[in-house]
Amino acid sequence: MHIQDNELRYIEKKFKSFSIFTYFLQRSIFSKATHVSTISNRMADLIQKYKKNGGVKIIRNWADNFDDKISKTRRQEFKILYPELFSTLNDPSKIILYSGNIGKKQGLEICVNAVDILRNMNAMLIIVGDGSGRERLKEKFKFAPDV
């Protein structure tokens, strides 16, 4: 199970009378899960409160890479966790990742216009996902095998 956001916390804050219900709901869900992942230490701490049978894996969304100190640390983590992928990236200074559904409403075709700009910035675009627009998008990016 992967937890991106915890909407139940919003309900708890907005409607205090639901907090007992949401506590038991979260405890029930998390205690039955064999594996749980989330995007931050803070979210992991929150989940760990309910999940007594094992740890919570953190899979960062890398959204805070504007801080150079954090960026360098994350880059080293990435290198250690994904050595095969890292070695194929030609050591870009920035990695821009889209992960999710690939369909018409995501508008990923606009990224075709950014390929030259990204190359000039020594940045790499990685698109991960599936959907009804995947083949169409692959066709549009045929000229850019490094995407």
JSON list of C-alpha atoms in Angstrom, two decimals:
[
{"chain": "A", "resi": 1, "resn": "MET", "atom": "CA", "xyz": [0.00, 0.00, 0.00]},
{"chain": "A", "resi": 2, "resn": "HIS", "atom": "CA", "xyz": [1.33, 3.44, -0.90]},
{"chain": "A", "resi": 3, "resn": "ILE", "atom": "CA", "xyz": [0.08, 6.53, 0.94]},
{"chain": "A", "resi": 4, "resn": "GLN", "atom": "CA", "xyz": [0.64, 9.76, -0.98]},
{"chain": "A", "resi": 5, "resn": "ASP", "atom": "CA", "xyz": [-1.59, 11.98, 1.15]},
{"chain": "A", "resi": 6, "resn": "ASN", "atom": "CA", "xyz": [-3.53, 11.32, 4.30]},
{"chain": "A", "resi": 7, "resn": "GLU", "atom": "CA", "xyz": [-6.93, 12.87, 3.72]},
{"chain": "A", "resi": 8, "resn": "LEU", "atom": "CA", "xyz": [-8.23, 11.43, 6.97]},
{"chain": "A", "resi": 9, "resn": "ARG", "atom": "CA", "xyz": [-6.10, 13.98, 8.84]},
{"chain": "A", "resi": 10, "resn": "TYR", "atom": "CA", "xyz": [-8.07, 16.73, 7.10]},
{"chain": "A", "resi": 11, "resn": "ILE", "atom": "CA", "xyz": [-11.34, 15.13, 8.23]},
{"chain": "A", "resi": 12, "resn": "GLU", "atom": "CA", "xyz": [-10.01, 14.83, 11.79]},
{"chain": "A", "resi": 13, "resn": "LYS", "atom": "CA", "xyz": [-9.15, 18.53, 11.89]},
{"chain": "A", "resi": 14, "resn": "LYS", "atom": "CA", "xyz": [-12.35, 19.68, 10.24]},
{"chain": "A", "resi": 15, "resn": "PHE", "atom": "CA", "xyz": [-14.74, 17.38, 12.11]},
{"chain": "A", "resi": 16, "resn": "LYS", "atom": "CA", "xyz": [-13.41, 16.58, 15.59]},
{"chain": "A", "resi": 17, "resn": "SER", "atom": "CA", "xyz": [-16.20, 14.05, 16.22]},
{"chain": "A", "resi": 18, "resn": "PHE", "atom": "CA", "xyz": [-14.80, 11.81, 13.45]},
{"chain": "A", "resi": 19, "resn": "SER", "atom": "CA", "xyz": [-11.33, 11.52, 14.98]},
{"chain": "A", "resi": 20, "resn": "ILE", "atom": "CA", "xyz": [-12.14, 8.33, 16.95]},
{"chain": "A", "resi": 21, "resn": "PHE", "atom": "CA", "xyz": [-13.62, 6.77, 13.82]},
{"chain": "A", "resi": 22, "resn": "THR", "atom": "CA", "xyz": [-10.63, 7.73, 11.65]},
{"chain": "A", "resi": 23, "resn": "TYR", "atom": "CA", "xyz": [-8.20, 6.44, 14.29]},
{"chain": "A", "resi": 24, "resn": "PHE", "atom": "CA", "xyz": [-9.78, 2.98, 14.25]},
{"chain": "A", "resi": 25, "resn": "LEU", "atom": "CA", "xyz": [-10.13, 3.01, 10.48]},
{"chain": "A", "resi": 26, "resn": "GLN", "atom": "CA", "xyz": [-6.44, 3.83, 9.97]},
{"chain": "A", "resi": 27, "resn": "ARG", "atom": "CA", "xyz": [-5.31, 1.36, 12.61]},
{"chain": "A", "resi": 28, "resn": "SER", "atom": "CA", "xyz": [-7.37, -1.36, 10.96]},
{"chain": "A", "resi": 29, "resn": "ILE", "atom": "CA", "xyz": [-6.10, -0.61, 7.45]},
{"chain": "A", "resi": 30, "resn": "PHE", "atom": "CA", "xyz": [-2.42, -0.13, 8.30]},
{"chain": "A", "resi": 31, "resn": "SER", "atom": "CA", "xyz": [-2.17, -3.08, 10.70]},
{"chain": "A", "resi": 32, "resn": "LYS", "atom": "CA", "xyz": [-3.43, -5.45, 7.98]},
{"chain": "A", "resi": 33, "resn": "ALA", "atom": "CA", "xyz": [-1.06, -4.17, 5.28]},
{"chain": "A", "resi": 34, "resn": "THR", "atom": "CA", "xyz": [2.04, -6.28, 4.74]},
{"chain": "A", "resi": 35, "resn": "HIS", "atom": "CA", "xyz": [3.97, -3.38, 3.14]},
{"chain": "A", "resi": 36, "resn": "VAL", "atom": "CA", "xyz": [3.34, 0.34, 3.44]},
{"chain": "A", "resi": 37, "resn": "SER", "atom": "CA", "xyz": [5.22, 3.14, 1.69]},
{"chain": "A", "resi": 38, "resn": "THR", "atom": "CA", "xyz": [4.87, 6.90, 1.74]},
{"chain": "A", "resi": 39, "resn": "ILE", "atom": "CA", "xyz": [6.70, 10.03, 0.57]},
{"chain": "A", "resi": 40, "resn": "SER", "atom": "CA", "xyz": [8.15, 11.62, 3.71]},
{"chain": "A", "resi": 41, "resn": "ASN", "atom": "CA", "xyz": [9.50, 11.00, 7.20]},
{"chain": "A", "resi": 42, "resn": "ARG", "atom": "CA", "xyz": [6.60, 12.93, 8.69]},
{"chain": "A", "resi": 43, "resn": "MET", "atom": "CA", "xyz": [4.02, 10.81, 6.88]},
{"chain": "A", "resi": 44, "resn": "ALA", "atom": "CA", "xyz": [5.92, 7.63, 7.84]},
{"chain": "A", "resi": 45, "resn": "ASP", "atom": "CA", "xyz": [5.84, 8.67, 11.51]},
{"chain": "A", "resi": 46, "resn": "LEU", "atom": "CA", "xyz": [2.10, 9.24, 11.28]},
{"chain": "A", "resi": 47, "resn": "ILE", "atom": "CA", "xyz": [1.52, 5.82, 9.69]},
{"chain": "A", "resi": 48, "resn": "GLN", "atom": "CA", "xyz": [3.87, 4.08, 12.14]},
{"chain": "A", "resi": 49, "resn": "LYS", "atom": "CA", "xyz": [1.57, 5.26, 14.92]},
{"chain": "A", "resi": 50, "resn": "TYR", "atom": "CA", "xyz": [-1.09, 2.91, 13.53]},
{"chain": "A", "resi": 51, "resn": "LYS", "atom": "CA", "xyz": [1.08, 0.18, 11.99]},
{"chain": "A", "resi": 52, "resn": "LYS", "atom": "CA", "xyz": [2.58, -1.84, 14.81]},
{"chain": "A", "resi": 53, "resn": "ASN", "atom": "CA", "xyz": [3.79, -4.82, 12.76]},
{"chain": "A", "resi": 54, "resn": "GLY", "atom": "CA", "xyz": [6.77, -3.53, 10.81]},
{"chain": "A", "resi": 55, "resn": "GLY", "atom": "CA", "xyz": [8.29, -0.49, 9.25]},
{"chain": "A", "resi": 56, "resn": "VAL", "atom": "CA", "xyz": [7.16, 1.98, 6.68]},
{"chain": "A", "resi": 57, "resn": "LYS", "atom": "CA", "xyz": [9.27, 2.47, 3.54]},
{"chain": "A", "resi": 58, "resn": "ILE", "atom": "CA", "xyz": [9.84, 6.03, 2.36]},
{"chain": "A", "resi": 59, "resn": "ILE", "atom": "CA", "xyz": [9.82, 6.62, -1.38]},
{"chain": "A", "resi": 60, "resn": "ARG", "atom": "CA", "xyz": [10.54, 10.30, -1.85]},
{"chain": "A", "resi": 61, "resn": "ASN", "atom": "CA", "xyz": [8.81, 12.31, -4.51]},
{"chain": "A", "resi": 62, "resn": "TRP", "atom": "CA", "xyz": [11.96, 14.44, -4.89]},
{"chain": "A", "resi": 63, "resn": "ALA", "atom": "CA", "xyz": [9.91, 17.65, -4.95]},
{"chain": "A", "resi": 64, "resn": "ASP", "atom": "CA", "xyz": [12.34, 19.45, -2.63]},
{"chain": "A", "resi": 65, "resn": "ASN", "atom": "CA", "xyz": [15.39, 19.24, -4.89]},
{"chain": "A", "resi": 66, "resn": "PHE", "atom": "CA", "xyz": [15.65, 23.03, -5.14]},
{"chain": "A", "resi": 67, "resn": "ASP", "atom": "CA", "xyz": [17.75, 22.91, -1.98]},
{"chain": "A", "resi": 68, "resn": "ASP", "atom": "CA", "xyz": [21.32, 22.04, -3.09]},
{"chain": "A", "resi": 69, "resn": "LYS", "atom": "CA", "xyz": [22.21, 20.26, 0.16]},
{"chain": "A", "resi": 70, "resn": "ILE", "atom": "CA", "xyz": [19.12, 18.02, -0.07]},
{"chain": "A", "resi": 71, "resn": "SER", "atom": "CA", "xyz": [19.65, 17.56, -3.81]},
{"chain": "A", "resi": 72, "resn": "LYS", "atom": "CA", "xyz": [23.20, 16.22, -3.32]},
{"chain": "A", "resi": 73, "resn": "THR", "atom": "CA", "xyz": [22.06, 13.82, -0.61]},
{"chain": "A", "resi": 74, "resn": "ARG", "atom": "CA", "xyz": [19.15, 12.56, -2.72]},
{"chain": "A", "resi": 75, "resn": "ARG", "atom": "CA", "xyz": [21.41, 12.19, -5.73]},
{"chain": "A", "resi": 76, "resn": "GLN", "atom": "CA", "xyz": [23.68, 9.89, -3.70]},
{"chain": "A", "resi": 77, "resn": "GLU", "atom": "CA", "xyz": [20.63, 7.93, -2.46]},
{"chain": "A", "resi": 78, "resn": "PHE", "atom": "CA", "xyz": [19.44, 7.58, -6.06]},
{"chain": "A", "resi": 79, "resn": "LYS", "atom": "CA", "xyz": [22.89, 6.41, -7.19]},
{"chain": "A", "resi": 80, "resn": "ILE", "atom": "CA", "xyz": [22.96, 3.73, -4.47]},
{"chain": "A", "resi": 81, "resn": "LEU", "atom": "CA", "xyz": [19.35, 2.56, -4.91]},
{"chain": "A", "resi": 82, "resn": "TYR", "atom": "CA", "xyz": [19.25, 2.59, -8.72]},
{"chain": "A", "resi": 83, "resn": "PRO", "atom": "CA", "xyz": [22.82, 2.12, -10.03]},
{"chain": "A", "resi": 84, "resn": "GLU", "atom": "CA", "xyz": [21.78, 0.66, -13.39]},
{"chain": "A", "resi": 85, "resn": "LEU", "atom": "CA", "xyz": [19.41, 3.54, -14.13]},
{"chain": "A", "resi": 86, "resn": "PHE", "atom": "CA", "xyz": [21.85, 6.16, -12.86]},
{"chain": "A", "resi": 87, "resn": "SER", "atom": "CA", "xyz": [24.64, 4.88, -15.10]},
{"chain": "A", "resi": 88, "resn": "THR", "atom": "CA", "xyz": [22.47, 5.37, -18.20]},
{"chain": "A", "resi": 89, "resn": "LEU", "atom": "CA", "xyz": [21.63, 8.99, -17.40]},
{"chain": "A", "resi": 90, "resn": "ASN", "atom": "CA", "xyz": [24.90, 10.56, -18.60]},
{"chain": "A", "resi": 91, "resn": "ASP", "atom": "CA", "xyz": [25.15, 12.31, -15.23]},
{"chain": "A", "resi": 92, "resn": "PRO", "atom": "CA", "xyz": [22.50, 15.01, -15.73]},
{"chain": "A", "resi": 93, "resn": "SER", "atom": "CA", "xyz": [22.46, 17.86, -13.23]},
{"chain": "A", "resi": 94, "resn": "LYS", "atom": "CA", "xyz": [18.67, 17.58, -12.85]},
{"chain": "A", "resi": 95, "resn": "ILE", "atom": "CA", "xyz": [16.21, 14.74, -13.32]},
{"chain": "A", "resi": 96, "resn": "ILE", "atom": "CA", "xyz": [12.60, 15.61, -14.07]},
{"chain": "A", "resi": 97, "resn": "LEU", "atom": "CA", "xyz": [10.29, 12.69, -13.39]},
{"chain": "A", "resi": 98, "resn": "TYR", "atom": "CA", "xyz": [6.66, 12.22, -14.34]},
{"chain": "A", "resi": 99, "resn": "SER", "atom": "CA", "xyz": [5.07, 9.12, -12.87]},
{"chain": "A", "resi": 100, "resn": "GLY", "atom": "CA", "xyz": [1.43, 8.35, -13.43]},
{"chain": "A", "resi": 101, "resn": "ASN", "atom": "CA", "xyz": [-1.26, 7.84, -16.00]},
{"chain": "A", "resi": 102, "resn": "ILE", "atom": "CA", "xyz": [-0.36, 8.67, -19.59]},
{"chain": "A", "resi": 103, "resn": "GLY", "atom": "CA", "xyz": [-3.51, 9.88, -21.31]},
{"chain": "A", "resi": 104, "resn": "LYS", "atom": "CA", "xyz": [-4.84, 12.84, -23.19]},
{"chain": "A", "resi": 105, "resn": "LYS", "atom": "CA", "xyz": [-5.84, 14.87, -20.14]},
{"chain": "A", "resi": 106, "resn": "GLN", "atom": "CA", "xyz": [-2.31, 14.74, -18.66]},
{"chain": "A", "resi": 107, "resn": "GLY", "atom": "CA", "xyz": [-1.06, 16.86, -21.57]},
{"chain": "A", "resi": 108, "resn": "LEU", "atom": "CA", "xyz": [2.40, 15.29, -21.66]},
{"chain": "A", "resi": 109, "resn": "GLU", "atom": "CA", "xyz": [2.76, 16.08, -25.37]},
{"chain": "A", "resi": 110, "resn": "ILE", "atom": "CA", "xyz": [3.79, 19.58, -24.35]},
{"chain": "A", "resi": 111, "resn": "CYS", "atom": "CA", "xyz": [7.01, 18.06, -22.97]},
{"chain": "A", "resi": 112, "resn": "VAL", "atom": "CA", "xyz": [8.12, 17.43, -26.57]},
{"chain": "A", "resi": 113, "resn": "ASN", "atom": "CA", "xyz": [8.68, 21.18, -26.87]},
{"chain": "A", "resi": 114, "resn": "ALA", "atom": "CA", "xyz": [10.94, 21.16, -23.82]},
{"chain": "A", "resi": 115, "resn": "VAL", "atom": "CA", "xyz": [13.43, 18.47, -24.89]},
{"chain": "A", "resi": 116, "resn": "ASP", "atom": "CA", "xyz": [16.02, 20.87, -26.35]},
{"chain": "A", "resi": 117, "resn": "ILE", "atom": "CA", "xyz": [15.68, 23.23, -23.40]},
{"chain": "A", "resi": 118, "resn": "LEU", "atom": "CA", "xyz": [16.23, 20.34, -20.97]},
{"chain": "A", "resi": 119, "resn": "ARG", "atom": "CA", "xyz": [19.28, 19.13, -22.88]},
{"chain": "A", "resi": 120, "resn": "ASN", "atom": "CA", "xyz": [20.79, 22.62, -22.75]},
{"chain": "A", "resi": 121, "resn": "MET", "atom": "CA", "xyz": [20.22, 22.62, -18.99]},
{"chain": "A", "resi": 122, "resn": "ASN", "atom": "CA", "xyz": [21.86, 19.17, -18.69]},
{"chain": "A", "resi": 123, "resn": "ALA", "atom": "CA", "xyz": [18.53, 17.84, -17.41]},
{"chain": "A", "resi": 124, "resn": "MET", "atom": "CA", "xyz": [16.83, 14.56, -18.18]},
{"chain": "A", "resi": 125, "resn": "LEU", "atom": "CA", "xyz": [13.12, 13.89, -18.50]},
{"chain": "A", "resi": 126, "resn": "ILE", "atom": "CA", "xyz": [11.92, 10.46, -17.35]},
{"chain": "A", "resi": 127, "resn": "ILE", "atom": "CA", "xyz": [8.30, 9.49, -17.98]},
{"chain": "A", "resi": 128, "resn": "VAL", "atom": "CA", "xyz": [7.03, 6.42, -16.14]},
{"chain": "A", "resi": 129, "resn": "GLY", "atom": "CA", "xyz": [3.53, 5.08, -16.52]},
{"chain": "A", "resi": 130, "resn": "ASP", "atom": "CA", "xyz": [0.92, 3.55, -18.73]},
{"chain": "A", "resi": 131, "resn": "GLY", "atom": "CA", "xyz": [-2.37, 4.54, -20.23]},
{"chain": "A", "resi": 132, "resn": "SER", "atom": "CA", "xyz": [-4.31, 5.10, -23.41]},
{"chain": "A", "resi": 133, "resn": "GLY", "atom": "CA", "xyz": [-1.86, 7.77, -24.64]},
{"chain": "A", "resi": 134, "resn": "ARG", "atom": "CA", "xyz": [1.39, 5.89, -24.04]},
{"chain": "A", "resi": 135, "resn": "GLU", "atom": "CA", "xyz": [1.96, 4.68, -27.62]},
{"chain": "A", "resi": 136, "resn": "ARG", "atom": "CA", "xyz": [1.05, 8.11, -29.05]},
{"chain": "A", "resi": 137, "resn": "LEU", "atom": "CA", "xyz": [3.52, 9.75, -26.66]},
{"chain": "A", "resi": 138, "resn": "LYS", "atom": "CA", "xyz": [6.28, 7.27, -27.55]},
{"chain": "A", "resi": 139, "resn": "GLU", "atom": "CA", "xyz": [5.71, 8.12, -31.21]},
{"chain": "A", "resi": 140, "resn": "LYS", "atom": "CA", "xyz": [6.03, 11.86, -30.52]},
{"chain": "A", "resi": 141, "resn": "PHE", "atom": "CA", "xyz": [9.29, 11.29, -28.59]},
{"chain": "A", "resi": 142, "resn": "LYS", "atom": "CA", "xyz": [10.84, 9.02, -31.26]},
{"chain": "A", "resi": 143, "resn": "PHE", "atom": "CA", "xyz": [13.33, 11.78, -32.12]},
{"chain": "A", "resi": 144, "resn": "ALA", "atom": "CA", "xyz": [14.55, 11.83, -28.51]},
{"chain": "A", "resi": 145, "resn": "PRO", "atom": "CA", "xyz": [15.68, 8.33, -27.43]},
{"chain": "A", "resi": 146, "resn": "ASP", "atom": "CA", "xyz": [17.14, 9.81, -24.23]},
{"chain": "A", "resi": 147, "resn": "VAL", "atom": "CA", "xyz": [13.63, 10.61, -22.94]}
]
